[in-house]
Amino acid sequence: MNHFLDLHKTDAAALRAIIDDAIAMKKARAGRPRGAPDDEQPLAGRMVALIFEKPSTRTRVSFDVGARQMGGQTMVLSGSDMQLGHGETIADTARVLSRYVDMIMIRTFEEATLLEMAEHATVPVINGLTNRTHPCQIMADVMTYEEHRGPIAGRKVVWSGDGNNVCASFLHGAGQFGFDFTFTGPPALDPEPEFVEFARSKGVKVEIERDPLKAVEGADLVVTDTWVSMHDAQSARERRHKLLRPYQVNERLMAAARPDALFMHCLPAHRDEEATSAVMDGPQSVIFDEAENRLHAQKAIMRWCLEG
Ligand code: CP
Ligand code: NVA
């Protein structure tokens, strides 16, 4: 049985195979209505639980639609309606759910919740975002980059803004897919050293550059994310905005990257804060392809989990 917990915990060959499978599955159903089944039904007879302790649009809908296209059934559960962690231990919830469903996707706050769920579940567990990482997003992003520009290995990715959970999974992705990664942001919001060290241990170049204009020189891909994540205290909003304003992705910043550089944002975005609408809606932006590819990438992830 395969869990999909983080990109550094799944070997690079398996991650590559998942991306290739996602691209093939996307092609195989091109032009079909969203609700039409795939020719192959690897989730036939399978029940998937989608648990959310935080809000979600993309993750919720893409996992649900993807599982159904592959013949599975789904139930979307809100953490606050369950006994999860307050009426019952995570371990017991994992054991109970494993008697009813064939796979669990969970979006939660603490990484420990995800890990406890995976340790005690007897069915595959997928990380749908924690405070620390968001691996499914980076699978979709790598797929999107490669669809537009070919292999991501050896390319330069620049993250401008908060060194948050999505940034952390990008660092795992750098190590596993072999691309260089530059972080540009204020020192107070640097990614955790553990993520930087993982990427470096795989031999890719990781740089921290405080000047955003210098950082994007030679960039093939520029990425950002919200300045205040779901787990961040709202009281920190003003301070974060002040620290992060110099790292906004705008036309001036994009002009300093390679002319064929792409722009990505996992969404939801706060328009004209972390990225301007001119960039988000501009010719280099692939943000809605990223959103679509969550669906295809996660279908390949679910299939891989069950094949294990
Ligand atoms: N990018 C992403 O995970 O979006 P949602 O929060 O809408 O799921
Ligand atoms: N960093 C954001 C990502 C949302 C998909 C958050 O955690 O809120």
Tab-separated table of N, CA and C in Angstrom, residues 155-160 167 171 174 179-185 205-212 214-217 219 221 223:
chain	number	residue	atom	x	y	z
A	155	ARG	N	16.072	23.289	-15.073
A	155	ARG	CA	15.528	24.644	-15.184
A	155	ARG	C	15.697	25.398	-13.871
A	156	LYS	N	15.470	26.728	-13.950
A	156	LYS	CA	15.572	27.558	-12.740
A	156	LYS	C	14.185	28.055	-12.333
A	157	VAL	N	13.759	27.663	-11.142
A	157	VAL	CA	12.474	28.085	-10.586
A	157	VAL	C	12.739	29.121	-9.497
A	158	VAL	N	12.006	30.226	-9.528
A	158	VAL	CA	12.173	31.271	-8.507
A	158	VAL	C	10.877	31.448	-7.747
A	159	TRP	N	10.983	31.349	-6.444
A	159	TRP	CA	9.834	31.576	-5.561
A	159	TRP	C	9.990	32.961	-4.958
A	160	SER	N	8.995	33.831	-5.165
A	160	SER	CA	9.052	35.181	-4.613
A	160	SER	C	7.940	35.371	-3.597
A	167	CYS	N	5.872	26.488	-0.941
A	167	CYS	CA	7.301	26.678	-1.188
A	167	CYS	C	8.084	25.449	-0.708
A	171	LEU	N	10.526	22.878	-2.832
A	171	LEU	CA	11.909	22.488	-2.534
A	171	LEU	C	12.066	20.967	-2.589
A	174	ALA	N	12.177	20.217	-6.214
A	174	ALA	CA	13.464	20.554	-6.836
A	174	ALA	C	14.415	19.369	-6.712
A	179	PHE	N	15.405	20.282	-10.529
A	179	PHE	CA	15.505	21.672	-10.994
A	179	PHE	C	16.120	22.550	-9.910
A	180	ASP	N	16.743	23.666	-10.353
A	180	ASP	CA	17.344	24.613	-9.412
A	180	ASP	C	16.250	25.519	-8.848
A	181	PHE	N	16.483	26.022	-7.646
A	181	PHE	CA	15.428	26.767	-6.956
A	181	PHE	C	16.033	27.963	-6.234
A	182	THR	N	15.493	29.137	-6.522
A	182	THR	CA	15.913	30.337	-5.799
A	182	THR	C	14.735	30.876	-5.006
A	183	PHE	N	14.975	31.107	-3.721
A	183	PHE	CA	13.953	31.735	-2.877
A	183	PHE	C	14.288	33.202	-2.728
A	184	THR	N	13.310	34.072	-2.972
A	184	THR	CA	13.502	35.473	-2.665
A	184	THR	C	12.346	35.957	-1.805
A	185	GLY	N	12.686	36.486	-0.641
A	185	GLY	CA	11.687	36.922	0.333
A	185	GLY	C	12.417	37.468	1.540
A	205	LYS	N	20.919	23.207	-7.268
A	205	LYS	CA	21.368	24.481	-6.711
A	205	LYS	C	20.179	25.162	-6.032
A	206	VAL	N	20.353	25.508	-4.748
A	206	VAL	CA	19.313	26.271	-4.049
A	206	VAL	C	19.937	27.559	-3.553
A	207	GLU	N	19.351	28.682	-3.936
A	207	GLU	CA	19.886	29.970	-3.522
A	207	GLU	C	18.831	30.770	-2.779
A	208	ILE	N	19.322	31.587	-1.837
A	208	ILE	CA	18.455	32.544	-1.151
A	208	ILE	C	18.980	33.916	-1.561
A	209	GLU	N	18.138	34.706	-2.199
A	209	GLU	CA	18.561	36.012	-2.727
A	209	GLU	C	17.531	37.054	-2.275
A	210	ARG	N	17.999	38.053	-1.530
A	210	ARG	CA	17.034	39.024	-0.974
A	210	ARG	C	16.508	40.015	-2.009
A	211	ASP	N	17.271	40.219	-3.077
A	211	ASP	CA	16.846	41.187	-4.092
A	211	ASP	C	16.006	40.456	-5.155
A	212	PRO	N	14.705	40.718	-5.218
A	212	PRO	CA	13.851	39.954	-6.131
A	212	PRO	C	14.240	40.120	-7.601
A	214	LYS	N	17.232	40.587	-8.821
A	214	LYS	CA	18.414	39.748	-9.071
A	214	LYS	C	18.007	38.270	-9.091
A	215	ALA	N	17.115	37.919	-8.173
A	215	ALA	CA	16.722	36.508	-8.029
A	215	ALA	C	16.135	35.959	-9.323
A	216	VAL	N	15.328	36.754	-10.011
A	216	VAL	CA	14.629	36.212	-11.192
A	216	VAL	C	15.475	36.209	-12.467
A	217	GLU	N	16.700	36.715	-12.380
A	217	GLU	CA	17.567	36.669	-13.575
A	217	GLU	C	17.737	35.223	-14.029
A	219	ALA	N	15.412	33.152	-14.770
A	219	ALA	CA	14.337	32.264	-14.296
A	219	ALA	C	13.510	31.711	-15.453
A	221	LEU	N	10.773	29.893	-14.523
A	221	LEU	CA	9.449	29.839	-13.893
A	221	LEU	C	9.479	30.730	-12.656
A	223	VAL	N	7.166	31.812	-9.323
A	223	VAL	CA	6.024	31.313	-8.558
A	223	VAL	C	5.818	32.167	-7.318
